[in-house]
Amino acid sequence: MTSKIIIDTDPGVDDALTFLLALASPEIKLEALTSVHGNIGIENTTRNALAVLELAHASHIPVARGCELPIISRSYNSGKNVHGVKGVGNAELPEPKSKVVNQHAIDFLIEKVNAEPNQISVFPIGPLTNIALAITKEPSFAKNIKELVIMGGAIKHGGNATPLAEFNIYADPHAAHVVFHAGIPIKLIPLDVTYQCLLTTADVEEINQIKSPIATFIKDATSVYINFYKQYEGFDGCALHDPLTLATIIAPELLTFEEYHIDVDMSGGISNGNTFADFMKVSKKPANMQVAMQVRGKEFIELFINRMENLCQKI
Ligand code: RIB
Ligand code: CA
């Protein structure tokens, strides 16, 4: 049986690779994309969502435009040094012909989830602003959603936005706090596992043995991303943070989850956006999520490459 998912996203190079992996995976029915501020501003994240679907011959999938700012802060944290000024590296995507739906992402999420109780999983792979506001606007949303599979946080791993905070959570810690404590079943995919899933230059070249606009896009989109990692992290490759969320459906055996009470620092100080686990259970609070703490990263990358090659054969 296929899993119905909506991806809430700030495309973003690894976000775009996630859409392609979802479209290349028969286990998944990609119902929609909802855009949010994050790696780049909302105009570009929304445009990129439409344009990548068009590139992949999937313009039939609806896109709803979401929030352009975090809940409290009046500015968004751009990741253009990582994802390029347009958010998809050096890739040149044509202006999309398709348009967003005539509904805000918050209302779109509420309507889609409430129309099919316990059927739709939402995969937030950007800041959690849309999700938090859907929970706040319509309490039935939290009851009717099947689960959230969130790319975000760093538990035992250092941060990538600050030494203590991962980008998606740091970009809107108040939203993360609302989501973490809404009582929704959550699987968290933190940096602890995503940094073990590196797509290398050689992997990109292997995919490009197949002549396809998808292969070209992957090469052009990851070029800036890989250079960033080479320059700042000293390794050849880019972490497939967002695509790893889909392993919960297409290869769950590759992930090992542990249950913890996870909270987020929103005090605005030096550790703002830090996500931490109550390992010693000192708070006496029950676990609020399953956290992926181990991954068979090489096998995930092999699966990703294989699925991209299959997609490139078709497009
Ligand atoms: O920290 C990694 C996350 O931040 C990913 O979702 C990436 O796309 C950026 O949004
Ligand atoms: Ca993202």
PDB file of C-alpha atoms and ligand atoms in Angstrom, residues 10 14-15 39 83 125-126 151 160 166-168 191 241-242, ligand 1:
ATOM      1  CA  ASP A  10      12.006  25.370   1.701  1.00  0.00           C
ATOM      2  CA  ASP A  14      18.287  18.754  -0.694  1.00  0.00           C
ATOM      3  CA  ASP A  15      14.580  19.573  -0.619  1.00  0.00           C
ATOM      4  CA  ASN A  39      16.935  28.275   2.774  1.00  0.00           C
ATOM      5  CA  HIS A  83      21.951  26.602  -1.649  1.00  0.00           C
ATOM      6  CA  ILE A 125      11.852  19.524   5.739  1.00  0.00           C
ATOM      7  CA  GLY A 126      12.166  23.257   6.413  1.00  0.00           C
ATOM      8  CA  MET A 151      14.077  16.737   9.174  1.00  0.00           C
ATOM      9  CA  ASN A 160      24.940  23.686  11.460  1.00  0.00           C
ATOM     10  CA  GLU A 166      20.276  22.918  13.383  1.00  0.00           C
ATOM     11  CA  PHE A 167      19.024  25.257  10.640  1.00  0.00           C
ATOM     12  CA  ASN A 168      15.319  24.287  10.355  1.00  0.00           C
ATOM     13  CA  LEU A 191      21.855  15.855  11.890  1.00  0.00           C
ATOM     14  CA  HIS A 241      19.424  15.815   5.102  1.00  0.00           C
ATOM     15  CA  ASP A 242      15.911  16.055   3.647  1.00  0.00           C
TER      16      ASP A 242
HETATM   17  O1  RIB B   1      19.873  21.515   8.490  1.00  0.00           O
HETATM   18  C1  RIB B   1      19.479  20.964   7.261  1.00  0.00           C
HETATM   19  C2  RIB B   1      18.174  21.532   6.825  1.00  0.00           C
HETATM   20  O2  RIB B   1      18.306  22.929   6.614  1.00  0.00           O
HETATM   21  C3  RIB B   1      17.683  20.970   5.479  1.00  0.00           C
HETATM   22  O3  RIB B   1      16.283  20.938   5.481  1.00  0.00           O
HETATM   23  C4  RIB B   1      18.178  21.966   4.472  1.00  0.00           C
HETATM   24  O4  RIB B   1      17.356  22.023   3.313  1.00  0.00           O
HETATM   25  C5  RIB B   1      18.037  23.245   5.248  1.00  0.00           C
HETATM   26  O5  RIB B   1      16.686  23.657   5.119  1.00  0.00           O
END
